[in-house]
XYZ file of C-alpha atoms in Angstrom:
730
model
C -0.038 0.055 -0.160
C 1.498 3.622 -0.706
C 2.211 5.655 2.227
C -0.227 8.625 1.237
C -3.289 9.429 -0.039
C -3.056 11.805 -2.974
C -6.614 11.896 -4.129
C -7.395 15.183 -2.971
C -5.095 18.003 -2.891
C -4.757 21.138 -0.834
C -4.453 23.218 -3.644
C -5.556 21.810 -7.011
C -3.356 22.577 -10.284
C -5.993 25.097 -11.969
C -6.625 26.665 -8.596
C -2.717 27.330 -8.328
C -2.482 28.255 -11.628
C -5.305 31.211 -11.302
C -3.627 32.456 -8.036
C -0.091 32.736 -9.197
C -0.956 34.335 -12.417
C -3.087 36.747 -10.227
C -0.199 37.372 -8.041
C 2.133 37.949 -10.794
C -0.280 40.611 -12.232
C -0.271 42.632 -8.965
C 3.059 41.832 -7.794
C 5.932 43.995 -8.926
C 10.011 43.471 -8.201
C 12.074 44.630 -5.497
C 15.903 43.411 -4.817
C 15.917 41.190 -1.883
C 19.683 41.396 -0.133
C 21.275 37.826 0.636
C 21.410 36.886 3.984
C 24.824 36.880 5.932
C 25.953 33.212 5.888
C 27.250 33.596 9.383
C 24.868 35.835 11.490
C 21.145 36.443 11.414
C 19.912 39.952 10.266
C 18.088 42.377 12.365
C 16.116 45.113 11.059
C 14.457 47.981 13.102
C 10.879 48.099 13.450
C 8.016 49.866 14.884
C 6.773 48.548 18.448
C 3.111 48.729 19.021
C 3.537 52.278 20.785
C 5.406 53.502 18.034
C 9.003 53.372 19.111
C 11.419 51.550 17.275
C 12.623 47.845 18.657
C 15.618 45.823 17.107
C 14.166 42.592 15.985
C 15.609 39.497 14.390
C 14.611 39.437 11.104
C 17.098 36.923 9.363
C 16.955 33.336 9.854
C 20.355 31.532 11.280
C 21.440 28.457 9.044
C 21.691 25.232 10.764
C 24.990 23.679 11.491
C 26.544 26.995 10.913
C 27.477 28.859 13.982
C 29.023 32.279 14.271
C 31.608 32.022 11.674
C 32.751 33.988 8.660
C 33.616 31.841 5.358
C 37.120 32.583 5.681
C 37.127 30.932 9.159
C 35.712 27.443 7.823
C 37.946 24.913 7.041
C 35.847 23.791 3.913
C 35.623 24.843 0.562
C 32.092 26.773 0.133
C 30.837 27.891 -3.007
C 27.647 30.155 -2.987
C 25.365 30.867 -5.878
C 23.089 33.852 -5.055
C 19.858 34.814 -6.540
C 21.053 37.574 -8.664
C 23.328 35.161 -10.716
C 20.148 32.827 -10.946
C 18.206 35.506 -12.287
C 20.120 37.084 -14.726
C 20.712 33.531 -16.118
C 17.274 32.976 -15.968
C 18.116 29.495 -14.162
C 15.120 27.931 -13.222
C 16.165 24.315 -12.384
C 18.321 23.226 -9.836
C 20.194 21.049 -11.894
C 20.850 23.925 -14.223
C 21.935 26.028 -11.548
C 24.396 23.491 -10.300
C 26.146 23.728 -13.316
C 27.859 26.810 -12.457
C 29.891 25.256 -10.060
C 32.698 22.874 -11.896
C 32.699 20.394 -8.856
C 29.212 19.324 -9.479
C 28.396 16.703 -12.309
C 25.030 15.924 -13.693
C 23.626 12.367 -13.310
C 20.878 10.073 -14.254
C 17.684 12.058 -13.581
C 15.144 9.318 -13.948
C 13.771 10.371 -17.636
C 13.943 14.204 -16.068
C 11.970 13.619 -13.092
C 14.087 13.892 -10.247
C 17.496 15.928 -8.999
C 20.565 13.844 -9.377
C 24.388 15.038 -9.205
C 27.758 14.198 -8.147
C 30.119 16.431 -5.796
C 33.646 15.563 -6.240
C 32.921 12.333 -8.297
C 30.388 10.791 -5.789
C 26.796 10.619 -6.451
C 25.273 8.530 -3.652
C 22.379 5.640 -4.312
C 21.012 5.983 -8.056
C 17.580 4.601 -7.199
C 16.878 7.780 -5.386
C 17.130 11.341 -6.171
C 20.452 12.886 -4.837
C 19.948 14.251 -1.021
C 20.156 17.742 -0.260
C 19.419 20.051 2.658
C 16.950 23.212 2.606
C 17.942 25.857 5.306
C 19.977 23.063 7.039
C 17.117 20.257 7.366
C 17.087 17.222 4.961
C 14.875 18.017 1.906
C 15.718 16.322 -1.192
C 15.374 12.722 -0.797
C 11.979 12.384 -1.929
C 10.108 12.231 -5.499
C 8.770 15.639 -6.039
C 10.394 16.555 -9.544
C 13.247 18.586 -10.509
C 13.266 21.334 -8.120
C 12.733 24.834 -9.308
C 14.763 27.682 -8.258
C 11.641 29.915 -7.691
C 11.899 30.871 -3.844
C 15.540 30.435 -3.446
C 17.896 32.920 -1.866
C 21.101 31.198 -2.817
C 22.578 27.597 -3.218
C 25.333 26.642 -0.841
C 27.604 23.934 -2.379
C 29.276 22.679 0.781
C 32.182 20.774 -0.461
C 34.061 18.275 1.059
C 34.103 16.894 4.508
C 31.457 17.737 6.813
C 29.715 14.366 8.031
C 30.852 15.078 11.522
C 27.942 17.674 11.501
C 25.378 16.903 8.639
C 25.927 13.099 8.670
C 24.571 10.694 6.374
C 25.929 12.641 3.577
C 28.047 12.026 0.653
C 31.905 12.651 1.318
C 32.375 15.065 -1.603
C 30.008 17.468 -0.206
C 26.327 18.442 0.369
C 24.308 21.119 -1.584
C 22.225 23.545 0.739
C 19.189 25.662 -0.380
C 18.440 28.822 1.411
C 15.040 29.770 0.648
C 13.406 33.399 0.746
C 12.134 34.032 3.990
C 9.566 36.676 5.171
C 11.512 39.727 6.059
C 10.031 41.453 9.223
C 8.287 44.729 9.180
C 9.082 45.291 5.488
C 6.282 45.156 2.342
C 7.791 44.642 -1.115
C 7.080 42.717 -4.446
C 8.199 40.845 -7.347
C 6.531 39.844 -10.533
C 7.902 38.713 -13.709
C 6.474 36.943 -16.940
C 8.516 35.277 -19.622
C 8.461 33.566 -23.173
C 10.946 31.520 -24.360
C 11.657 28.906 -27.103
C 9.299 25.978 -27.718
C 6.285 28.136 -26.768
C 7.528 28.102 -23.122
C 5.412 30.545 -20.642
C 6.478 31.083 -17.365
C 5.092 33.638 -14.563
C 6.280 34.055 -11.138
C 5.619 36.064 -8.212
C 7.290 37.200 -4.783
C 5.295 39.397 -2.032
C 6.461 40.075 1.411
C 3.814 42.036 3.459
C 4.210 43.586 6.896
C 0.729 42.161 8.534
C 2.262 44.017 11.911
C 5.546 45.353 12.949
C 6.468 41.782 14.152
C 4.562 39.563 11.738
C 5.103 39.281 8.113
C 4.157 36.800 5.337
C 6.029 36.009 2.099
C 4.150 34.610 -0.538
C 6.291 33.047 -3.512
C 4.403 31.150 -6.478
C 5.409 30.069 -10.220
C 3.664 28.566 -13.024
C 5.094 27.471 -16.169
C 3.811 25.415 -19.352
C 5.242 24.742 -22.549
C 6.778 22.515 -25.525
C 10.236 20.993 -24.836
C 12.950 20.696 -27.787
C 11.837 16.736 -27.615
C 9.015 15.574 -30.032
C 5.762 15.401 -28.425
C 6.932 16.049 -25.080
C 5.566 19.083 -23.135
C 6.013 19.996 -19.449
C 3.445 21.686 -16.792
C 4.347 22.728 -13.517
C 3.753 25.212 -10.492
C 4.557 25.902 -7.053
C 3.414 27.787 -3.939
C 6.083 28.441 -1.381
C 5.042 30.702 1.149
C 6.798 31.788 4.423
C 5.595 33.440 7.594
C 7.995 34.977 10.046
C 7.233 35.991 13.516
C 9.544 38.237 15.876
C 8.707 37.407 19.749
C 10.659 40.556 21.136
C 13.807 41.413 20.000
C 16.019 37.787 20.315
C 13.422 35.307 19.351
C 12.146 34.551 15.514
C 9.505 31.791 14.548
C 9.566 30.782 10.872
C 7.412 28.276 8.967
C 7.561 27.293 5.432
C 5.104 25.546 2.862
C 6.369 23.652 -0.087
C 3.391 22.782 -2.763
C 4.780 21.830 -6.107
C 3.412 19.758 -9.206
C 5.295 18.442 -12.457
C 3.121 16.921 -15.270
C 5.687 15.630 -18.101
C 6.132 12.818 -20.138
C 8.890 10.298 -18.766
C 11.903 10.390 -21.253
C 15.005 8.444 -21.354
C 16.482 10.212 -24.298
C 17.928 8.799 -27.400
C 20.052 5.718 -28.696
C 23.629 5.519 -29.547
C 24.757 2.668 -31.789
C 28.215 2.150 -32.518
C 29.514 5.452 -30.818
C 27.391 7.635 -33.504
C 25.786 10.174 -31.610
C 23.915 11.049 -34.507
C 22.019 7.750 -34.913
C 18.978 9.603 -34.215
C 18.452 13.436 -34.010
C 18.229 14.821 -30.508
C 14.528 15.754 -30.702
C 13.580 12.105 -31.326
C 11.269 10.661 -28.625
C 11.510 6.974 -28.499
C 8.763 6.441 -25.624
C 5.248 6.289 -26.163
C 2.759 9.415 -25.906
C -0.038 7.705 -25.183
C 1.485 6.735 -21.949
C 0.671 10.213 -20.592
C 2.505 12.015 -17.918
C 3.997 11.028 -15.029
C 2.844 13.166 -12.012
C 5.543 14.294 -9.258
C 4.035 16.341 -6.122
C 5.464 17.523 -3.084
C 4.103 18.986 -0.147
C 6.351 20.215 2.661
C 6.086 21.546 6.131
C 8.830 23.403 8.309
C 9.210 25.179 11.617
C 11.948 26.899 13.386
C 12.358 28.692 16.414
C 15.509 30.771 16.880
C 16.416 32.452 20.015
C 19.613 34.445 20.952
C 20.219 34.396 24.864
C 22.616 37.172 24.177
C 25.408 38.286 21.767
C 27.158 34.890 22.466
C 24.570 32.326 22.797
C 21.995 31.076 20.584
C 19.311 27.980 20.000
C 17.935 26.953 16.987
C 14.927 24.376 16.978
C 13.326 23.021 14.362
C 11.265 20.301 12.465
C 10.036 19.271 8.983
C 7.827 16.840 7.335
C 7.997 16.488 3.437
C 5.658 13.858 1.823
C 6.045 13.220 -2.111
C 4.531 11.258 -4.856
C 5.867 10.086 -8.095
C 3.431 7.927 -10.428
C 3.213 7.008 -14.140
C 3.404 4.673 -17.004
C 6.408 4.975 -19.395
C 7.850 2.843 -22.486
C 11.701 2.249 -22.084
C 14.071 0.872 -24.154
C 15.208 -2.738 -23.000
C 18.795 -2.982 -22.059
C 19.527 -6.821 -22.502
C 21.544 -7.636 -25.546
C 19.386 -10.920 -25.470
C 16.170 -8.975 -25.822
C 17.025 -6.253 -27.797
C 15.924 -6.329 -31.593
C 18.059 -2.911 -32.188
C 21.476 -4.692 -31.846
C 20.641 -7.215 -34.930
C 18.606 -4.808 -37.426
C 19.932 -1.181 -36.574
C 16.264 0.121 -36.138
C 13.913 -1.836 -34.256
C 13.978 -0.725 -30.660
C 12.699 -3.391 -28.495
C 10.848 -1.594 -25.466
C 9.516 -2.618 -21.805
C 6.521 -1.004 -20.389
C 6.657 0.465 -17.150
C 4.712 1.786 -14.076
C 5.940 3.566 -11.235
C 4.406 4.450 -7.980
C 7.286 5.865 -5.814
C 6.135 7.287 -2.377
C 8.200 8.890 0.346
C 7.245 10.685 3.619
C 10.381 12.126 5.512
C 10.139 13.764 9.043
C 13.357 15.859 10.663
C 13.408 17.225 13.874
C 16.608 18.699 15.181
C 18.253 21.471 17.674
C 21.379 23.216 18.152
C 23.333 25.427 20.756
C 26.239 27.728 19.372
C 28.182 29.965 21.464
C 31.416 31.144 22.529
C 33.522 31.303 25.752
C 37.082 31.622 26.783
C 39.770 29.478 28.755
C 42.522 31.792 29.683
C 43.868 33.054 26.242
C 41.922 30.585 24.387
C 38.688 31.630 22.474
C 36.372 28.658 21.918
C 33.324 28.790 19.490
C 31.248 25.867 20.109
C 28.118 23.691 18.428
C 26.287 20.919 19.639
C 23.115 19.402 19.229
C 21.098 16.333 18.037
C 18.855 15.385 14.776
C 16.429 12.575 14.375
C 15.268 11.658 10.823
C 12.730 9.078 9.301
C 12.623 7.919 5.779
C 9.775 6.111 4.713
C 10.661 4.913 0.818
C 7.859 3.120 -0.968
C 8.474 1.853 -4.163
C 5.559 -0.204 -6.161
C 7.389 -1.057 -9.680
C 6.249 -3.202 -12.660
C 7.538 -3.829 -16.061
C 6.911 -6.411 -18.919
C 9.695 -7.105 -20.895
C 10.266 -7.917 -24.483
C 10.696 -11.636 -25.102
C 14.349 -13.470 -25.661
C 15.194 -12.940 -29.101
C 15.865 -16.988 -29.030
C 12.283 -17.260 -29.250
C 11.936 -15.373 -32.280
C 8.988 -12.868 -31.377
C 7.247 -10.332 -33.685
C 7.432 -6.541 -33.486
C 4.253 -6.279 -31.495
C 5.492 -9.146 -28.908
C 8.804 -6.777 -28.763
C 6.895 -3.517 -28.460
C 9.297 -2.158 -31.131
C 9.552 1.391 -32.225
C 11.411 2.136 -35.396
C 13.882 4.438 -34.557
C 14.221 6.227 -37.783
C 10.514 6.554 -38.705
C 8.460 6.291 -35.274
C 5.011 5.371 -35.745
C 3.702 5.779 -31.991
C 0.784 3.770 -31.198
C 1.332 1.138 -33.346
C 1.118 -2.088 -30.897
C -1.291 -2.119 -28.318
C 0.779 -1.468 -25.066
C 1.574 -4.622 -22.835
C 0.564 -4.318 -19.036
C 3.592 -4.162 -16.486
C 3.463 -7.120 -14.291
C 4.667 -6.964 -10.599
C 8.679 -6.397 -10.476
C 9.203 -4.450 -7.069
C 6.547 -3.506 -3.960
C 8.971 -2.563 -1.113
C 9.085 -0.331 1.671
C 12.259 0.791 3.196
C 11.990 2.520 6.561
C 15.212 4.408 7.708
C 15.180 5.856 11.236
C 18.203 7.688 12.176
C 19.266 9.618 15.135
C 22.657 11.513 15.738
C 24.352 13.656 18.405
C 27.037 16.202 17.084
C 29.448 18.350 19.135
C 31.976 21.156 17.352
C 34.446 23.344 18.795
C 36.707 25.647 17.063
C 39.665 27.234 19.183
C 41.275 30.397 18.421
C 44.889 29.242 19.251
C 46.432 32.875 18.356
C 45.298 35.727 15.948
C 46.132 33.885 13.102
C 45.320 30.049 13.971
C 42.412 28.319 14.697
C 42.004 24.457 15.101
C 38.420 22.968 14.813
C 37.602 19.583 16.431
C 34.443 17.855 16.087
C 32.555 14.317 16.282
C 29.194 13.052 15.722
C 27.538 9.875 16.538
C 24.847 8.072 14.413
C 22.611 5.446 15.221
C 20.397 4.162 12.642
C 18.080 1.190 12.080
C 16.822 0.249 8.368
C 13.781 -1.948 7.904
C 12.869 -3.546 4.597
C 9.882 -5.207 3.830
C 9.264 -6.782 0.475
C 5.645 -7.189 -0.142
C 6.131 -9.501 -3.355
C 8.244 -12.342 -1.799
C 7.314 -11.808 2.216
C 10.873 -11.250 2.880
C 11.323 -8.740 5.531
C 15.127 -7.514 6.529
C 16.367 -5.244 9.057
C 19.851 -3.712 10.184
C 20.901 -1.752 13.018
C 24.344 0.089 13.321
C 26.104 3.032 14.772
C 29.218 4.976 14.512
C 31.238 8.071 15.385
C 32.547 10.020 12.611
C 35.239 12.592 13.687
C 36.497 15.552 12.129
C 39.638 17.808 12.508
C 40.377 21.202 10.743
C 43.090 24.158 10.568
C 42.584 27.587 9.640
C 45.742 29.943 9.448
C 45.644 33.730 8.398
C 48.887 34.087 6.393
C 47.997 37.387 5.748
C 44.808 39.677 5.741
C 43.953 38.385 2.120
C 45.063 34.740 2.286
C 43.924 31.931 4.345
C 44.991 28.763 4.426
C 42.744 25.489 5.331
C 43.097 22.018 6.025
C 40.651 19.350 7.050
C 40.233 15.502 7.707
C 36.888 14.015 8.303
C 35.631 10.425 8.429
C 31.853 9.521 7.434
C 29.254 6.770 7.234
C 25.487 6.472 5.981
C 22.987 3.331 5.560
C 22.805 2.123 2.253
C 18.837 1.978 2.093
C 17.224 -0.579 0.046
C 18.513 -4.044 -0.610
C 19.893 -6.662 -3.147
C 17.245 -8.454 -5.292
C 17.666 -11.482 -2.776
C 16.567 -9.160 0.143
C 19.895 -8.336 1.533
C 20.681 -5.138 3.065
C 24.144 -3.709 2.434
C 26.874 -2.961 4.807
C 27.025 0.820 5.459
C 28.830 3.310 3.491
C 31.866 4.333 5.185
C 34.547 7.296 3.722
C 37.599 9.153 4.630
C 38.161 12.492 3.168
C 41.219 14.971 3.303
C 41.720 18.317 1.700
C 43.678 21.407 1.876
C 43.559 24.933 0.462
C 43.715 28.665 0.372
C 40.951 31.310 0.362
C 41.497 34.842 -1.027
C 39.962 38.034 -0.439
C 41.092 40.721 -2.418
C 39.564 44.355 -3.572
C 38.609 44.920 0.030
C 36.391 41.763 -0.039
C 35.099 42.444 -3.624
C 36.795 39.594 -5.023
C 37.264 36.122 -3.482
C 38.664 32.902 -4.374
C 39.128 29.515 -2.964
C 41.739 26.881 -4.361
C 41.566 23.367 -2.963
C 43.214 19.893 -3.280
C 41.232 16.736 -1.952
C 41.282 12.853 -1.825
C 37.935 11.110 -0.780
C 37.737 7.234 -0.220
C 34.590 5.239 0.524
C 33.526 1.605 0.827
C 30.600 -0.140 0.182
C 29.597 1.752 -2.860
C 26.426 0.705 -4.564
C 25.441 1.122 -8.158
C 21.929 0.237 -9.853
C 21.323 -3.458 -10.816
C 20.319 -3.193 -14.539
C 18.542 -6.334 -14.936
C 16.710 -5.741 -11.682
C 15.273 -1.994 -11.429
C 14.826 -0.598 -8.062
C 17.681 -3.035 -6.563
C 20.989 -2.353 -6.344
C 24.565 -3.921 -6.482
C 27.617 -3.445 -4.575
C 30.540 -2.169 -6.231
C 33.133 -2.179 -3.142
C 35.749 0.839 -3.156
C 36.036 3.970 -4.991
C 38.233 6.865 -4.588
C 38.076 10.506 -5.856
C 40.931 13.086 -5.854
C 41.281 16.408 -7.515
C 41.868 20.232 -7.714
C 39.353 22.878 -7.784
C 39.783 26.615 -8.106
C 36.498 29.110 -7.337
C 36.725 32.749 -7.809
C 33.807 35.403 -7.916
C 33.131 39.046 -7.154
C 33.227 42.660 -8.362
C 35.932 44.200 -10.323
C 36.822 47.849 -11.264
C 34.596 48.964 -14.000
C 31.331 47.324 -12.882
C 32.206 43.915 -13.864
C 31.314 40.829 -12.016
C 33.238 37.868 -12.793
C 32.792 34.057 -11.989
C 35.093 31.539 -12.575
C 34.807 27.759 -11.285
C 37.198 24.915 -12.326
C 37.714 21.308 -11.251
C 39.878 18.592 -12.143
C 38.319 15.225 -10.570
C 39.892 11.770 -10.980
C 37.119 9.617 -9.776
C 37.531 5.820 -10.042
C 36.437 2.429 -8.785
C 39.071 0.688 -6.907
C 37.611 -2.967 -6.437
C 37.117 -5.993 -9.158
C 33.364 -6.450 -9.767
C 31.936 -8.937 -12.080
C 28.563 -8.253 -13.139
C 26.399 -11.742 -12.839
C 23.735 -10.503 -15.237
C 25.443 -8.703 -18.166
C 29.022 -10.221 -17.509
C 30.846 -6.715 -18.045
C 33.856 -6.570 -15.362
C 34.542 -3.208 -13.266
C 38.509 -3.391 -12.316
C 40.450 -0.865 -10.322
C 40.896 2.540 -12.296
C 37.591 2.127 -14.080
C 36.263 5.742 -14.310
C 32.800 6.496 -12.250
C 29.708 6.798 -14.435
C 29.068 10.435 -15.766
C 31.977 11.967 -13.698
C 34.209 14.291 -16.472
C 37.863 14.838 -15.725
C 37.766 18.613 -16.189
C 34.898 21.297 -15.828
C 34.957 25.004 -16.247
C 32.379 27.474 -16.015
C 33.335 31.455 -16.416
C 30.997 34.436 -17.036
C 31.531 37.927 -17.072
C 29.248 40.757 -17.057
C 29.057 44.462 -16.784
C 26.577 47.047 -15.540
C 26.252 50.633 -17.417
C 23.486 53.143 -17.822
C 21.680 53.893 -21.015
C 19.727 56.867 -21.295
C 19.781 57.299 -17.338
C 18.751 53.743 -17.029
C 20.384 50.887 -15.498
C 21.626 48.154 -17.615
C 23.674 44.622 -17.558
C 25.223 42.761 -20.620
C 27.098 39.239 -20.164
C 27.964 36.069 -21.348
C 29.775 32.970 -20.033
C 30.795 29.701 -21.174
C 30.789 26.173 -19.660
C 32.998 23.182 -20.737
C 32.447 19.611 -19.758
C 35.219 16.859 -20.608
C 34.385 13.457 -21.858
C 33.010 11.200 -19.156
C 32.095 7.527 -18.929
C 28.642 7.034 -20.391
C 27.966 3.136 -19.371
C 29.321 1.291 -16.398
C 31.756 -1.587 -17.342
C 31.791 -0.475 -20.972
C 33.906 1.966 -23.392
C 31.325 4.125 -24.126
C 31.970 7.825 -23.508
C 29.813 10.681 -23.767
C 31.961 13.473 -25.772
C 32.967 16.661 -24.202
C 31.300 20.060 -24.969
C 31.540 23.558 -24.609
C 28.326 25.823 -24.279
C 27.949 29.379 -24.818
C 25.390 32.010 -23.366
C 24.512 35.484 -23.142
C 22.293 37.625 -21.028
C 21.098 41.157 -20.527
C 18.653 43.690 -18.958
C 17.618 47.004 -19.127
C 15.408 49.291 -17.123
C 12.913 50.719 -19.359
C 11.047 52.600 -16.837
C 11.170 52.767 -12.962
C 10.781 49.355 -11.659
C 10.430 47.640 -14.626
C 13.405 46.023 -16.191
C 13.287 43.992 -19.981
C 15.576 40.866 -19.671
C 16.596 38.073 -22.017
C 18.887 35.264 -22.308
C 20.136 32.767 -25.206
C 21.547 29.367 -23.660
C 23.695 27.208 -25.905
C 24.441 30.236 -28.291
C 26.307 28.289 -30.873
C 23.669 25.358 -31.056
C 26.021 22.806 -30.084
C 25.240 19.283 -29.744
C 25.891 17.774 -26.130
C 24.907 15.171 -23.916
C 23.775 15.973 -20.135
C 24.179 12.348 -19.067
C 23.416 8.914 -19.435
C 23.264 5.172 -18.349
C 23.459 3.232 -21.163
C 23.943 3.309 -24.729
C 20.159 3.108 -25.114
C 19.659 5.811 -22.587
C 21.339 9.013 -23.186
C 19.849 12.367 -22.577
C 20.376 15.015 -25.039
C 21.120 18.700 -24.265
C 18.839 21.524 -25.215
C 19.862 23.173 -28.581
C 20.007 26.769 -28.630
C 17.273 28.650 -26.191
C 16.037 32.219 -26.108
C 13.980 33.748 -23.236
C 12.452 37.044 -23.431
C 10.769 38.545 -20.221
C 9.874 41.231 -17.898
C 10.037 42.082 -14.115
C 8.413 44.730 -12.312
C 8.282 45.771 -8.729
C 7.506 48.021 -5.934
């Protein structure tokens, strides 16, 4: 049985569409300033008696403490809302392309977020996890995350398990959402039209209800075709936030997430004999008659922040998030013993699949941060605990084509001609039960961290986290139930040394572990994944802080790594040990002449360290084999200039993204080619508080490929894509 009943929605799609469209018509634009990364903001508001009172208006970030970025022994990259806006990036996966350490992974036919940081991607059978305001929030099936409502994206690279727990050693993405601003009223409205008849409206209104209570209403709606034949997409979201200041020292914040995505499942194109022009990039090889996959999410978050004084504070919070993904699809079968395409070069045998993926996640956490002195030593401490419950239900069905040895007909193989597709040619087969499983993961962690200022220039960070987890799997098809319990301590150690006012050196070591959710096809729960991470680097601050940069080198090792079981969807296989090491450079800031620059480069050497023989397809993984979809070299750079035209503000900029070749199918010599994508963007104020903007992505219409899982599941990237729109505000 699924975990949730989604027969009724709090907000129906049509209702949301009209509501958000109305918001866009009445909501003009205002600039929203990014929150300080280390401290909450304060505003002056009027008290009921008319006097002024200082109230906390910003929200302290979980796991952060009172630290400037330069004091943290870790590489951290920030992508702010202004950068997202000027590049018109409305999907999380597209936004993360701005950081070279992040590589795209298999997105389940375009229906979830999946990425690797520093070469490690995590479990291929569930979306890549990310944090939302410090809380686990990205493990469900709510569709690709929209960037509406995001104030900034923090790419927290490297060892952080001693605080966060349960994460990948390569790093973690934290989304900081736009919060209600106490005592202020402003609004944003935008509308845009893009290639492939794409229409999008977005609104952001902050209303000061009283001097201590504000509501921020954020919504979006998007509809249109895509560059893929017969594939259109419809999505909407409502993301309000309510902020309440209880006196000058206490802030209560409530956030709601309500989203829906409707889009056909799309495995991409096929590539035969290394020819990436086997079919055009717009060729859809699924079945339009299958209809849309529906992905829905509903999340609630409540946080309480209290400052005891200017040194000590407490942050308490909890979140609940429910998601559902359901639909039918017709996917190319990957088995050589069933695939007609490998014999005649044009008849693609497909299997029919059904999905009902349902998840519930509940997180509660609390932390206390503060500082004290022992003699000449200054201590900044952070300690707390969290509890996470994640229920992951997967009901999956499929009907495969018969083995070629039985000489099946085209109808029995459910084929489609890749050169002359005729949709609806055969009656679609009904999927048979393949997986009906509920995974229940319960995790509890306690953590402590102390950063000690030994001298004016030298700081040392010590920390540890203890995690205890229980994983229970209930297989409703086989009747086999499995359970595993484990616990472990993850230590961390870091050094920060200020070599000069503009140069800070850092080094860090950390160990981590997390439960491997799910089982193999026999029902066996895997051993937990464990990791060791070490990195060192330098942080630069130039031009009085206007230009910042980070250089780092690292090596990550982890054991008990899993990969998807190709022959048994929804299950995993163990591939043993893996290692990633590399070099990174990130630079961003404001240069003289009103030039804004962004540069991100990464060299990643990610490889298997074990020998594995796949029993289904007989491919062999040997030490030194690269990991899937991880390029050696990645570069993203852009520059923009602000200027005035007839007394009105304007900006013009451009950028380039280069991604090196990368392995396209595990255990093979199939590689995706490298690509370079150019983009330009610009905006101009045409009247007070009204701005016209435009972007062109993939300016030279390059053929490129975002990711792949097999030669028959290759995701082509979008061709040249233009957008024109306006923003208005008060």
